[in-house]
Structure formats: C-alpha cells, structure tokens
Coordinates of C-alpha atoms in Angstrom, one line a residue:
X13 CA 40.7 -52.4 60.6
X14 CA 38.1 -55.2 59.5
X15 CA 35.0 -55.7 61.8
X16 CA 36.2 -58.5 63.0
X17 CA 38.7 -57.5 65.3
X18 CA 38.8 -57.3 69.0
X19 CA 40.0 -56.2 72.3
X20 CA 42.7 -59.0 71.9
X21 CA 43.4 -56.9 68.3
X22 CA 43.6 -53.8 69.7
X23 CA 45.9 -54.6 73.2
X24 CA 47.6 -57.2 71.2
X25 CA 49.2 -60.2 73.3
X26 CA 50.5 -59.0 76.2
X27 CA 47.4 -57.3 77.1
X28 CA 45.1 -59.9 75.7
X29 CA 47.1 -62.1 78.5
X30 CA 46.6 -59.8 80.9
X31 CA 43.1 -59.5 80.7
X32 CA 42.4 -63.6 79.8
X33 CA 44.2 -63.9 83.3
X34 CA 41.8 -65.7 85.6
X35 CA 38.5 -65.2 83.6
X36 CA 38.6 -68.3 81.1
X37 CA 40.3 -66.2 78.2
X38 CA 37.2 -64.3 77.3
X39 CA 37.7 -61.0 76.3
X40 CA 34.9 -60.3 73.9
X41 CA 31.1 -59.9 74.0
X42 CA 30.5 -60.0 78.3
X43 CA 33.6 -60.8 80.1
X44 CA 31.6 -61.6 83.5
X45 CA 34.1 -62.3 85.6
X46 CA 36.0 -58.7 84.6
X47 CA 32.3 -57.3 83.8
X48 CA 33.4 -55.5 80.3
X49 CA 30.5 -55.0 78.3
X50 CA 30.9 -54.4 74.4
X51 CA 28.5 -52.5 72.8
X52 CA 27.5 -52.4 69.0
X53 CA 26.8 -48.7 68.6
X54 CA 25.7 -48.1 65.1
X55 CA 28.1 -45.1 64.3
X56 CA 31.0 -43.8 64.8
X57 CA 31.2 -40.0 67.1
X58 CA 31.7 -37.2 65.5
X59 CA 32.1 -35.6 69.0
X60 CA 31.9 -36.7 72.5
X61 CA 31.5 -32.8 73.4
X62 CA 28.0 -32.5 75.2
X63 CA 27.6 -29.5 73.2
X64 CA 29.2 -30.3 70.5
X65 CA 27.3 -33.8 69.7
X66 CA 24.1 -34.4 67.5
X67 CA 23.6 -38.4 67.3
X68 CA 21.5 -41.1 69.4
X69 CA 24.9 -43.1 68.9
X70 CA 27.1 -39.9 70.7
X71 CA 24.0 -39.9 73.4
X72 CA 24.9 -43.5 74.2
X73 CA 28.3 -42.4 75.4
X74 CA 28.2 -38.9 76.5
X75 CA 25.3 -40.2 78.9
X76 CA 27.4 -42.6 80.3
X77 CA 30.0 -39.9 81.3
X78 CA 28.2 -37.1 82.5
X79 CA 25.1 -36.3 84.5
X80 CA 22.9 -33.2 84.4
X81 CA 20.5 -31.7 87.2
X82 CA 18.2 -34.5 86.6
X83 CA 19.5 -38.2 85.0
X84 CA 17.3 -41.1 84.0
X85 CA 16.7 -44.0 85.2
X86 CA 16.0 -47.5 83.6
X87 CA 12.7 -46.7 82.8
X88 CA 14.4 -43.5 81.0
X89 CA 11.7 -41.6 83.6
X90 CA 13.4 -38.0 84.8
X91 CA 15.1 -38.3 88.5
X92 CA 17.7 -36.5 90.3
X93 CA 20.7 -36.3 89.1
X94 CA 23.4 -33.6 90.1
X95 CA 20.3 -31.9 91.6
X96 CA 19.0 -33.4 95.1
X97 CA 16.1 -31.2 95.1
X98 CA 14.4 -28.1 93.5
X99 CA 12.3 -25.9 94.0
X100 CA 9.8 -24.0 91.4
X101 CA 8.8 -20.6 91.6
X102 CA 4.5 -19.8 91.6
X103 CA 4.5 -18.4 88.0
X104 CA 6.8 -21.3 87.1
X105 CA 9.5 -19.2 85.9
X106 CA 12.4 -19.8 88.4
X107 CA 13.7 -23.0 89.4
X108 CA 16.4 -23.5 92.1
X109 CA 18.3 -26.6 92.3
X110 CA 19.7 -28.2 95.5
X111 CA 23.2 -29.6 94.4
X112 CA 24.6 -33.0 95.6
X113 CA 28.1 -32.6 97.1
X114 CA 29.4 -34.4 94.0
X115 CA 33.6 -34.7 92.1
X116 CA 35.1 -34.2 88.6
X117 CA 36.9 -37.7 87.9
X118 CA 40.1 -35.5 89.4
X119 CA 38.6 -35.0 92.4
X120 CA 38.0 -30.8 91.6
X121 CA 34.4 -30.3 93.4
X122 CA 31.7 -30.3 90.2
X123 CA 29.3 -27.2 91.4
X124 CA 26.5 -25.0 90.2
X125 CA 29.7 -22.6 88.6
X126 CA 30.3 -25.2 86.3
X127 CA 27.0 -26.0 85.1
X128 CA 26.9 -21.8 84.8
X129 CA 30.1 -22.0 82.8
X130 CA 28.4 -24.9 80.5
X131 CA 25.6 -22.8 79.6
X132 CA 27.3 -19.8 78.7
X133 CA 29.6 -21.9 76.5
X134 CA 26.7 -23.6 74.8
X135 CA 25.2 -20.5 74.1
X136 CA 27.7 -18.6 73.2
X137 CA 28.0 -17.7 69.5
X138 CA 31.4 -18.6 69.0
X139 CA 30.3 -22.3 70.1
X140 CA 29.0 -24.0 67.2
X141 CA 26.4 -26.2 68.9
X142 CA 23.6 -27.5 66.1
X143 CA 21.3 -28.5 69.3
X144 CA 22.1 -25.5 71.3
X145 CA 18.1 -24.6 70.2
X146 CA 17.2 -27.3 72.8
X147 CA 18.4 -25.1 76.1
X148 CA 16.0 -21.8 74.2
X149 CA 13.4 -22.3 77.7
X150 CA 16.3 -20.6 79.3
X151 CA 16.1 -16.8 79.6
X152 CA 17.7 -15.0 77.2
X153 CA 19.2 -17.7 75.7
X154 CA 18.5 -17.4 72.0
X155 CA 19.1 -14.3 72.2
X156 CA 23.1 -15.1 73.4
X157 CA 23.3 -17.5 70.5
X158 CA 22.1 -14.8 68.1
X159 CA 25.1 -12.2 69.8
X160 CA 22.3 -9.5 70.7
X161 CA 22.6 -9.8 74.5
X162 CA 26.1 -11.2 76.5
X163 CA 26.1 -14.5 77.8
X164 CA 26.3 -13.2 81.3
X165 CA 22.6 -12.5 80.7
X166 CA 21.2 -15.5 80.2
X167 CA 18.7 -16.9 82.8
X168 CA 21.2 -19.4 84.4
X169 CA 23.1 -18.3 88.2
X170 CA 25.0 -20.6 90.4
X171 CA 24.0 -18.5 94.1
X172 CA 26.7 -20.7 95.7
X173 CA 28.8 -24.0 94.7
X174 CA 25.8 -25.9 95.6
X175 CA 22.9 -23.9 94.7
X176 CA 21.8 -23.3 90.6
X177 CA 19.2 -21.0 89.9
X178 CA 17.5 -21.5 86.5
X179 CA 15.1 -18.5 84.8
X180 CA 13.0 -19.2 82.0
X181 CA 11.3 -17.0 79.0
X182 CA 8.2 -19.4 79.6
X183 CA 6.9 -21.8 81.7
X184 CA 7.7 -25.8 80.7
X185 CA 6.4 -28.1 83.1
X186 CA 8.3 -30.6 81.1
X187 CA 11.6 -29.5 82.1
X188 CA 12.8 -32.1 84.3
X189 CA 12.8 -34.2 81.0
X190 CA 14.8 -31.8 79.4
X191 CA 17.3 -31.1 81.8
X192 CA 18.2 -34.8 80.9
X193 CA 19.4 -34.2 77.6
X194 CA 23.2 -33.5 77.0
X195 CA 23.3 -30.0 75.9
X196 CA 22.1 -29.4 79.9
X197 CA 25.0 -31.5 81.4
X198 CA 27.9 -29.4 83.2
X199 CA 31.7 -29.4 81.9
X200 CA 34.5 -29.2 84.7
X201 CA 35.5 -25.0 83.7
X202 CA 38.8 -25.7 85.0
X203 CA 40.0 -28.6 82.1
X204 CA 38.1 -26.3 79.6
X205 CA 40.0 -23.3 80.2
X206 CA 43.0 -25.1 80.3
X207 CA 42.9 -26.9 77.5
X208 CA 40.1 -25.5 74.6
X209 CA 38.4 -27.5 72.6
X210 CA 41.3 -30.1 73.5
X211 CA 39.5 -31.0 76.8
X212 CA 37.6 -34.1 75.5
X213 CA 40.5 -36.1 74.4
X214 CA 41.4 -38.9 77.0
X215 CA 44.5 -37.5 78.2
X216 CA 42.5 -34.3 79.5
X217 CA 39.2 -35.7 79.6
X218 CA 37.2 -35.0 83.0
X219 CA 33.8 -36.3 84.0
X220 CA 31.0 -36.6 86.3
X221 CA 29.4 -39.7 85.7
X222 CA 29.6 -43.3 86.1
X223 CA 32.5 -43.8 83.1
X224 CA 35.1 -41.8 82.1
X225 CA 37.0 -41.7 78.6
X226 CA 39.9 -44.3 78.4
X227 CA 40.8 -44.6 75.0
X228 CA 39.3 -43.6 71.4
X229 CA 40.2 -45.4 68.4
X230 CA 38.9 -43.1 65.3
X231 CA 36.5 -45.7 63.2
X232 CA 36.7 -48.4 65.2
X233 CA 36.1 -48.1 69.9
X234 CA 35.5 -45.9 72.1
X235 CA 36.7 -47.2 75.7
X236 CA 35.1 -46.3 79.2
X237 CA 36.3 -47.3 82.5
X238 CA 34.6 -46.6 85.5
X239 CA 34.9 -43.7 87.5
X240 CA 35.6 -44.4 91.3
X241 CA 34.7 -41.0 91.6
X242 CA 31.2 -40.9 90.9
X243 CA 28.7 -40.6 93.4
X244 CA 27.3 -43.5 92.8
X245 CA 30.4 -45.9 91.8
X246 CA 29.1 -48.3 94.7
X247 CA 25.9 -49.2 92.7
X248 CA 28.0 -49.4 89.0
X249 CA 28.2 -53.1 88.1
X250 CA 30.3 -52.7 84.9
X251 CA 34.3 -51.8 85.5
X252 CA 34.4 -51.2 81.5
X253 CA 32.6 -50.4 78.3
X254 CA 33.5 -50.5 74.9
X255 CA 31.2 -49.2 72.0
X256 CA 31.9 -49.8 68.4
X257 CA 30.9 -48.0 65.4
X258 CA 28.5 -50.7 63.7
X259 CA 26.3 -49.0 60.7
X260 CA 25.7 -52.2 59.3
X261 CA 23.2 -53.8 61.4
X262 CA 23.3 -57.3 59.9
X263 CA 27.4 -57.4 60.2
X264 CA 26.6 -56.1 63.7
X265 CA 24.1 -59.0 64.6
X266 CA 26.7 -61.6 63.3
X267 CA 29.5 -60.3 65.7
X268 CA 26.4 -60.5 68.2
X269 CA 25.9 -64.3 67.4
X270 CA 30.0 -64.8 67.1
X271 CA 29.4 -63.4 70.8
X272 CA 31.9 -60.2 70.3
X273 CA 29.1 -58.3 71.0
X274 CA 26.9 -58.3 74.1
X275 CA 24.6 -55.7 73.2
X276 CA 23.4 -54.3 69.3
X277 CA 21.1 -51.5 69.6
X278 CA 19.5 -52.1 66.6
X279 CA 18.7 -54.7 63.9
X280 CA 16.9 -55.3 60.9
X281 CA 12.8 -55.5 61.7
X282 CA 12.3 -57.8 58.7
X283 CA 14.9 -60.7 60.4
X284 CA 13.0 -60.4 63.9
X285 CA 11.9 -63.9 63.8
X286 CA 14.5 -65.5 62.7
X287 CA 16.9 -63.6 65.6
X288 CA 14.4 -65.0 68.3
X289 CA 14.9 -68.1 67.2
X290 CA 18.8 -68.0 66.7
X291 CA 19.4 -65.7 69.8
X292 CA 16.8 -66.9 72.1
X293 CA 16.1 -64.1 75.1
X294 CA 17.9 -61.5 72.9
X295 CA 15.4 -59.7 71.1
X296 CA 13.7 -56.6 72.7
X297 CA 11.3 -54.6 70.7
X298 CA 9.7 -51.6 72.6
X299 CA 7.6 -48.7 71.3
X300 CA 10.3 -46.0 70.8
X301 CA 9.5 -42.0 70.2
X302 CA 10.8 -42.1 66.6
X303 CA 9.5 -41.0 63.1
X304 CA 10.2 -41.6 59.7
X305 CA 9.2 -38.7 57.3
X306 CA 10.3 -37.3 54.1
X307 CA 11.4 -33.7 54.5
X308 CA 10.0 -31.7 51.2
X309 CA 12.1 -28.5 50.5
X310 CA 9.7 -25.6 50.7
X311 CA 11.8 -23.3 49.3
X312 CA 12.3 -23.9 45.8
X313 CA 10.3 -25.9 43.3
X314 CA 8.8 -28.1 42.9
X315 CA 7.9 -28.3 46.6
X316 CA 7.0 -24.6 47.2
X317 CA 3.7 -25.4 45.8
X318 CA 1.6 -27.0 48.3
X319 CA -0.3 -29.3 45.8
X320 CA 2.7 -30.8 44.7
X321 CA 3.5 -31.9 48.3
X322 CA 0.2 -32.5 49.1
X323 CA 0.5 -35.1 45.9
X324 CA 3.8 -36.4 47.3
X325 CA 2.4 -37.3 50.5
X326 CA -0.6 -39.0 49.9
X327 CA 0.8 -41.7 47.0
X328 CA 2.8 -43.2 49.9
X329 CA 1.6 -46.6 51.1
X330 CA 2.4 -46.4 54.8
X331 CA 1.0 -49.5 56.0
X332 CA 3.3 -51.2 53.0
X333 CA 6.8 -49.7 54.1
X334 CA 5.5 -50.3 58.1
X335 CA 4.6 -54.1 57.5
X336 CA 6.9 -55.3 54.5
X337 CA 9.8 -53.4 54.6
X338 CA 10.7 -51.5 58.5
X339 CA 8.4 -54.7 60.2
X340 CA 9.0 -55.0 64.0
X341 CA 5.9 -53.3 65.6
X342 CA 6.2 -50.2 62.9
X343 CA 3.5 -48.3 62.0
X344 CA 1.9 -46.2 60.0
X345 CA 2.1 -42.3 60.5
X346 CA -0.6 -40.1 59.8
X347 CA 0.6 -37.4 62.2
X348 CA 4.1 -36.3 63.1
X349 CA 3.6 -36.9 67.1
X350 CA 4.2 -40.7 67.9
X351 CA 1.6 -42.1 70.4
X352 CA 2.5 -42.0 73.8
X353 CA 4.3 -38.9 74.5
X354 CA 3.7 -37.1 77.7
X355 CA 0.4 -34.8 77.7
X356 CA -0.1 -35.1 73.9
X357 CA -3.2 -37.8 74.1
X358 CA -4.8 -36.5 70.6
X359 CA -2.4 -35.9 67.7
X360 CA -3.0 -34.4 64.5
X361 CA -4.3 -36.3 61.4
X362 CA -3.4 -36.1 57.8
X363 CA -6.7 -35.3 55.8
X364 CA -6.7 -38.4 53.5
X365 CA -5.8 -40.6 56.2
X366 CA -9.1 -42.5 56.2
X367 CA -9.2 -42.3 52.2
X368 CA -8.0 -45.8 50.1
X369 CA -4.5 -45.8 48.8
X370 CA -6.5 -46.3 45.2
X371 CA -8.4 -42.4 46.2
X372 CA -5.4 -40.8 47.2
X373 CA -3.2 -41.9 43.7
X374 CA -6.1 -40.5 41.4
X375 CA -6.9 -37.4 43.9
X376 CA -2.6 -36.5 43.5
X377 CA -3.2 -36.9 39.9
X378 CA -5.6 -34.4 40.1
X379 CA -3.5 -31.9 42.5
X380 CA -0.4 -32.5 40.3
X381 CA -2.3 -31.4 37.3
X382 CA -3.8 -28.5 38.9
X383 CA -0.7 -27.2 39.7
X384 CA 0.2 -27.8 36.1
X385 CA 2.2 -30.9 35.6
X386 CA 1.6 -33.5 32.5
X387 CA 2.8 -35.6 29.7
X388 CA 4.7 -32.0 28.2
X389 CA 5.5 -30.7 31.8
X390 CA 6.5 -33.3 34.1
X391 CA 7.3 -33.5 37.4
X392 CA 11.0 -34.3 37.9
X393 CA 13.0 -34.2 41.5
X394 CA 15.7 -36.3 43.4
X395 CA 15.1 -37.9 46.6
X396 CA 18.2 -38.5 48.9
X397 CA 18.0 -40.9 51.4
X398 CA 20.4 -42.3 54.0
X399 CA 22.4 -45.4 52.9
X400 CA 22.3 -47.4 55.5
X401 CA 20.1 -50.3 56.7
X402 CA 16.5 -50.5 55.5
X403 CA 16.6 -46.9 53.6
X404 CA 17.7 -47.6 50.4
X405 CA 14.8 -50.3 50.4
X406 CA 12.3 -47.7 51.5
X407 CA 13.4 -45.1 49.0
X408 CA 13.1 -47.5 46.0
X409 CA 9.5 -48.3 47.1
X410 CA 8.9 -44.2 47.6
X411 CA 10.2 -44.3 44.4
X412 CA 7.5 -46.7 42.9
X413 CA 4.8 -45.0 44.7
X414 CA 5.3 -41.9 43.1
X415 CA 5.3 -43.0 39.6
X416 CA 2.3 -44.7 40.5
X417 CA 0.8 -41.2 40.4
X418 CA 1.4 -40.7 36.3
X419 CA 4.4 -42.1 34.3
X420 CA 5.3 -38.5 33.9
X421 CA 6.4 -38.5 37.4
X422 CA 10.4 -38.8 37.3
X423 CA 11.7 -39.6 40.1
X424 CA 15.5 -39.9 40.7
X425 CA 17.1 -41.6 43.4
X426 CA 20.3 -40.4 45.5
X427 CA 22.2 -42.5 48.5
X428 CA 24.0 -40.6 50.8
X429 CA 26.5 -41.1 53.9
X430 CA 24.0 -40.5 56.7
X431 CA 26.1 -37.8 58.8
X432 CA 26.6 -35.8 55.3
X433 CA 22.9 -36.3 54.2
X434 CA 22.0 -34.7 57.7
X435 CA 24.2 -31.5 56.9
X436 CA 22.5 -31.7 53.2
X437 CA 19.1 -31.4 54.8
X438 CA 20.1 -28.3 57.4
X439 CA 21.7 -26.5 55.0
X440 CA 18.8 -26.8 52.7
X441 CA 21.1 -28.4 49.7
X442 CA 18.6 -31.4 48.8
X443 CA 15.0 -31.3 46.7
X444 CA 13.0 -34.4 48.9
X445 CA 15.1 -36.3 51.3
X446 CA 14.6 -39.2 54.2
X447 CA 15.1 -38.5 57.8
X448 CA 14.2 -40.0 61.3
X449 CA 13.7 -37.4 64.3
X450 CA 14.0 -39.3 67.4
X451 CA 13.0 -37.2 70.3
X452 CA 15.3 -35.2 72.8
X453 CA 12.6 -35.3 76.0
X454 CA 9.5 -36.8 76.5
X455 CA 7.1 -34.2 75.3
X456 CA 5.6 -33.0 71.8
X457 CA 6.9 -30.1 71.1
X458 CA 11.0 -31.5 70.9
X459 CA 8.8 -32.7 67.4
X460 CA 6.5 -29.7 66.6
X461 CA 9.6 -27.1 67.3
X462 CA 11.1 -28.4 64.0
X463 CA 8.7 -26.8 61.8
X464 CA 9.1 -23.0 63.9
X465 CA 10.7 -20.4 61.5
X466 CA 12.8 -19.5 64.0
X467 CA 14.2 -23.5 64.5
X468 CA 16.4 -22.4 61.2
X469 CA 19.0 -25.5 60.2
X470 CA 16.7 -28.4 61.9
X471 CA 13.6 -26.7 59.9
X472 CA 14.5 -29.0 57.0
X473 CA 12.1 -28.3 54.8
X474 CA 12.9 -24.5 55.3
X475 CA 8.7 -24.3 56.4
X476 CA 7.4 -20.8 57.7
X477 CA 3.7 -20.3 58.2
X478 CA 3.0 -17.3 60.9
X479 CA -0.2 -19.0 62.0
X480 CA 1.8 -22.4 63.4
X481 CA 4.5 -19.8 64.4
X482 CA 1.6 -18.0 66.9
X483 CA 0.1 -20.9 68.1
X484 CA 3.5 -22.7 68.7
X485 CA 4.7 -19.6 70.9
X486 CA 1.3 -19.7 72.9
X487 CA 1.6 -23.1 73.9
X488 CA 5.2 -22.5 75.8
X489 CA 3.6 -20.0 77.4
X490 CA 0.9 -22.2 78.8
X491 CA 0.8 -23.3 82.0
X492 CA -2.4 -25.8 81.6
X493 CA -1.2 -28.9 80.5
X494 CA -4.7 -30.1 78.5
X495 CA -4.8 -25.8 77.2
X496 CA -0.9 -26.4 76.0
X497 CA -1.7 -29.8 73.9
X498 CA -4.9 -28.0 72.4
X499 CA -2.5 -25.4 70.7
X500 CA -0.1 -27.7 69.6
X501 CA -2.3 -29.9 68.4
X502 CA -4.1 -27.0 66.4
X503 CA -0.5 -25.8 65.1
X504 CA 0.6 -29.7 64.3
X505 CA -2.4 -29.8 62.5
X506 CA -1.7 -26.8 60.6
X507 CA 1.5 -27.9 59.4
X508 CA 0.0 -31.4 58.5
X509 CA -2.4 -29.2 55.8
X510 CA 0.2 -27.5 54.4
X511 CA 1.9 -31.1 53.6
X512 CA 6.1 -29.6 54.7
X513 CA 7.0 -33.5 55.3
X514 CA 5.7 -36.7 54.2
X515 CA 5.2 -38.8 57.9
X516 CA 5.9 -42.0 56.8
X517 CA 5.8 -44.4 60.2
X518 CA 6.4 -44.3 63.5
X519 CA 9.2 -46.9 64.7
X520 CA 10.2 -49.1 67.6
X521 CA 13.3 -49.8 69.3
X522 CA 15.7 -52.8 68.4
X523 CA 18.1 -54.3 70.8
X524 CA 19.7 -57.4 71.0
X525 CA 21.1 -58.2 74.2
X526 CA 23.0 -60.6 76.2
X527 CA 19.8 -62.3 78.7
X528 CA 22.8 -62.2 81.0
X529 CA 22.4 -58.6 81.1
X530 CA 20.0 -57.7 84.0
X531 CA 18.2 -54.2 84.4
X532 CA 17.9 -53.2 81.1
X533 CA 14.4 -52.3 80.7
X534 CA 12.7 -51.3 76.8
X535 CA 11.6 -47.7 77.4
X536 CA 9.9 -45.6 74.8
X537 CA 13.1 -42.9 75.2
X538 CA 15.1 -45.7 74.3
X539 CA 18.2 -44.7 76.3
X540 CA 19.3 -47.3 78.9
X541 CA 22.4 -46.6 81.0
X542 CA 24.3 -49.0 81.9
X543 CA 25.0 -48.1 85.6
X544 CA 21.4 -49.4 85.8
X545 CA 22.1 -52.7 84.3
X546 CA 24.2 -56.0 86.1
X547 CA 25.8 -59.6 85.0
X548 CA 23.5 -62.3 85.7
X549 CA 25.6 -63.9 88.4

C-alpha cells in the first residue's frame, strides 16, 4: 500500500461511513469527537512479544498494552504500576511487591503467577529474547539463560496471587526504573499455554494495560482499542490508536501537515525551523538519553589494534555532524554517558577532547603510521551505516573525515536496512558500523553494560578488557550511590582509552504533535503514554 492511505483505505466505505457518522467525516490525524489518535511510528514491529521485541518503535506499542510492577508516568518518572507497594529487604537483596487486584482483557485475574511464569519464559533458553540480558539483576538469571541452572531457580516467587517476591545477585537501587521496561511486564500464562508463540496475534491477544491489540496490518498499522478492563480505563481519554510504520521522516511530516497524522515521533533536526513555522505548537525538542557512536570491530583487523581506533576516533568533527548535519539541540559526545542520567553527575572524557580538530588529524597520522600504515600499506575498511534519515549524510561526512587523515585512508561506504544492519553488528559480521543506543532505564550502566564481555551479541564491537569487566561487576554490587558512579566512571573511562566505539553525539528527541493533544510532556526517556495524554476539548 502507498503512504498515503488511511483508515477510510483500510475499512473501506461502509466502515469509513460508519465511523464519519456524527464526527464531521474526519477519520484521519485526531478524530476528537471519536478520540482516535494516529501515530507516525517510524518502523514497522518485528514483534509485539514483550520478550520477544528489541525497537523504541515496538516499546511505543507494547507499553501501551501491558504494565509491569512499576509503569511511568508522563514525566517517564518510575510509579506503581501492577505493584501498589513494596517492600526492600536491609541488604537490598529482596524485594516484595504488593499486587493491585488487577484483570487480563478477558477478565482471568492477572497475579504475581503470571509475572512468575513471564520471567521463567524470558529466561528460559529455548526463548530467544536478544534483551533478556536486561532482567540479569535477578538471581540466577543468567545463569537460566545459559541452561546451567533450571528456570525454577531463578530469584523470582509469586507467595500468593497478590504477593511477588523478587531476589537479586546484587543490589540496584535503580530497579524501580527497570522494572519499567518490557522484558519485566507479565504475560496472561493461561493464553500462552494455550496457544505458543501464537498468543500475540489479535484473535488470542490478552493484555493488562490501557489498549489491547485490534488489528495488525504487516507494513502498514497496528490498531489498539481500549481496554475497558484496565484498572485505570476511567482515566484513558483515547478509545483508539493507530501506529504506522513511517521510516521516512520527511514523508512522515508531510502526512503530519496533510493532518493524517497527529503525532510523528521524530523529524529531521535540520528542518526544525522551518516545521515551527509551518506547524506552529508542533514542534517538541527535549534532551533525550541517546547516543550516536561508531561501533569498531575489535576482533579482527584493522580495529584489533588500538591505534588504529584511536586514529578513527579522533579525525571525527563532532561539533560538525552535531550542528550541520543531526542540528536540533545535538551535541557533541566525548563520553558514551549522555548528561543527565540518574546518579552519573561526572562522565568519562575522551583524551583529545580538549585538543583542535587540526591536532587530532596530524596526531592519527602519527598513530596510523605507528601501527604501520602508508602510501605502500594503506588502511582500507567499510563502514555500514543505517539507511535511513540523516545516516547516510553522516556516514559520507565520516567518510571525509577519515581521508582527511592521509589519502591512503580508503574508506568504503555500505547502506544497510536498519533492522538487518542491527543483526550485522550483534553477530559481529561488519568491519566499522553506525548505531544509536537509546537507553532501557534511567541509569548509566543500561550504557556501560554494553562493553561487559559477558553482554555477548549487544557487545558490538566484540570489546573484552578484564580491568572494565572488574570494575563493572563492583559497581552492581555497590550500595553507595556516589561509591557506584566512581567505578563506573573509572571503567567508562577505561573503555574510552581503549577507543572500542567512536561516540559521535548525544541526541534529543523529535516530536511533532497535534497542540490539541494535552499531557504529553518532553521527557529525557522519551516514552510518553498515551493514557496520560487528552483532546483539547
């Protein structure tokens, strides 16, 4: 189907005249009167499994369906969610939660056994879950994933329907943040056992949250309708939501500006100004928790030779690629911890960071020659980067940069669909590639994790130093909050030595939506759900 198509399209006539009935014949963008809300979600699902999903885009929808222990709110701050209450043990080790009396979309009671069933499935090994690595806080439960212990043994109990007890291998003050993210949320065990990995299609489909799976139309909608079930359904101002898959973001602002779209969460940084003056009240911008890096593959040359990544890194002109080419508020990274997170106030610095672009060309001359690279040797690799929005402009300029070095520098470029790039980079298949990590909870080490031997596929650049790996494990098994950021900041700063990635900038958040909208508040999470957000009346 082209992009241009609609709700009309898709229910045809007698459903688009059904639905114009009574509310002026609008039936794109915000139908106010029917409060449908359609949302341009950048790209399509590849699953709408909580432990089966990966994507910021699946996050979007699978948060609008199910509810954990602990849920945002607008502000994307942890608050209860399933849990009431809990309680934390003196070593900070055990954690009970109070359950709200709470129903599946059936009306089945949701309880504490079905948030036990979840976690065993997650962490099972016969459940291929790529961010099953976020729940490891949990006893035992990397050791479930890897088969050496039975699920049964991880650290999660339900006592009674309405009491969850929760044991960890460490303490993490920070878990209240976690326990927002989707790989925590509960799945009804009695649709799961009856119908496998068929239990998230619509006809099955069962859900605790404020929206529950109507239809899903492969490439082009996903369609949620409210669920009267929810324990909150009073306070839920939107009957329906429909998200489409929208990669391109300028084809997504023109169906904004058409008005088949209410809500775009994202645009292109460089056409800011011109969308505030075009959609005026549109526009929100918001310091988000995201980086853009270069992942440099560790494990093979060229990159296995820390000079030559060293090199890589420091020919990049940051402040270039923040101000000319991602714009919006971007800026450059000379760390791999955005500012702003949670209990990290100091990150780690690259070396050169205060040295002039001019400097660091001639100084990764220097390096690149050391490690013996010239006119008769040169340095030759491929950099794969995401082909969507402003990527292919940022590798080209990565791409100047590094010949800037030495003309024998050879540098080859490669585009790549952004979901197979992603499974290029875990498995290791790729020589220097592109990325963005946005992060899964409000704390640093959802980024410093990444570079832990033991993080395997989401390791891109396949980086193992023991030292980062020691300092790394003492900091989970802090308690002090100012002790813990010390030791990550020691490890991030180890890492940043060793030159694994190439931090590049760190981003902000780009919606555009309907100033009819009310409640939607920019949050540096970025995740806004809609039961949260009203029509203007």
């Amino acid at each position: 189907m082209n992009w241009t198509a609609n709700r009309r399209t898709i229910l045809g006539a007698s459903g688009a005249a059904a639905l114009t009935a009574g509310c002026g014949g609008s039936v794109v963008g915000l139908d106010v009167e029917r409060r449908i809300l359609d949302i341009g979600n950048q790209a399509e699902p590849l699953s709408l499994d909580p432990h089966k999903a990966s994507g910021q885009w699946e996050n979007r929808i699978i948060g609008e369906m199910f509810v954990g222990l602990t849920t945002e709110d607008a502000d994307a701050q942890p608050v209860p969610g399933m849990a009431e209450r809990w309680d934390v043990s003196e070593d900070g080790l055990t954690w009970t939660f109070y359950l709200r009396q709470a129903q599946w979309s059936d009306g089945m009671p949701c309880t504490a056994y079905d948030f036990e069933y979840a976690f065993r499935r997650i962490l099972s090994p016969d459940t291929i879950a790529e961010y099953a690595q976020v729940t490891y806080a949990i006893k035992n439960a990397q050791l479930a994933k890897e088969g050496k212990v039975p699920v049964e043994q991880i650290g999660v109990r339900a006592v009674d329907e309405r009491t969850l007890e929760m044991t960890l291998e460490h303490p993490a003050p920070y878990l209240p943040g976690l326990l927002k993210h989707y790989t925590h949320f509960p799945i009804p065990k009695h649709v799961v056992e009856q119908y496998g990995d068929d239990w998230i299609k619509p006809a099955n489909i069962q859900v605790n949250g404020a929206f529950k799976l109507e239809k899903w139309w492969s490439n082009y909608v996903v369609h949620l309708v409210k669920n009267p079930r929810f324990f909150d359904a009073r306070n839920v101002s939107f009957n329906e939501l429909y998200f489409y898959p929208t990669s391109n973001d300028d084809a997504a602002v023109r169906r904004v500006m058409r008005r088949e779209l209410a809500w775009s969460t994202n645009f292109s940084g460089k056409k800011q100004a011109l969308y505030e003056k075009d959609l005026p009240g549109f526009v929100r911008v918001a310091p988000y928790m995201l980086l853009q890096y270069f992942s440099l593959n560790c494990t093979k040359p060229p990159f296995n030779d820390v000079r030559v990544r060293k090199a890589i890194s420091m020919a990049i002109d940051r402040k270039f690629l923040a101000d000319q080419i991602w714009q919006a508020g971007h800026q450059p990274a000379w760390g791999f911890v955005p500012p702003g997170i949670f209990g990290y106030p100091k990150g780690g610095r690259l070396s050169f960071a205060d040295v002039s672009l001019e400097q660091r060309r001639a100084d990764a001359r220097r390096l690149l020659e050391e490690a013996g690279y010239g006119p008769n040797r040169p340095l030759k690799f491929t950099f794969s980067h995401r082909n969507t929005g402003d990527n292919p402009r940022v590798a080209v300029v990565a791409q100047s940069d590094w010949r800037s070095i030495a003309p024998w520098v050879q540098v080859q470029l490669a585009g790549v669909e952004g979901q197979i790039h992603y499974a290029n980079l875990r498995s290791k298949a790729f020589e220097a590639g592109d990325g963005g990590w946005v992060a899964d909870y409000n704390d640093a080490y959802t980024y410093l994790y990444l570079f832990e031997t033991r993080t395997g596929p989401q390791n891109y650049p396949g980086y193992s130093n023991p030292e980062y790996d020691r300092l790394m494990e003492e900091s989970v098994q802090e308690r002090d909050l100012a002790t813990r950021a010390n030791l990550m900041l020691r490890a991030e700063q180890v890492m940043l030595d060793e030159s694994p990635c190439v931090p590049v900038v760190f981003g902000t958040s780009k919606n555009l939506i309907d100033p009819r909208i009310q409640g939607f508040k920019p949050n540096l999470e970025d995740i806004h759900r809609t039961r949260w957000m009203s029509i203007e009346a």
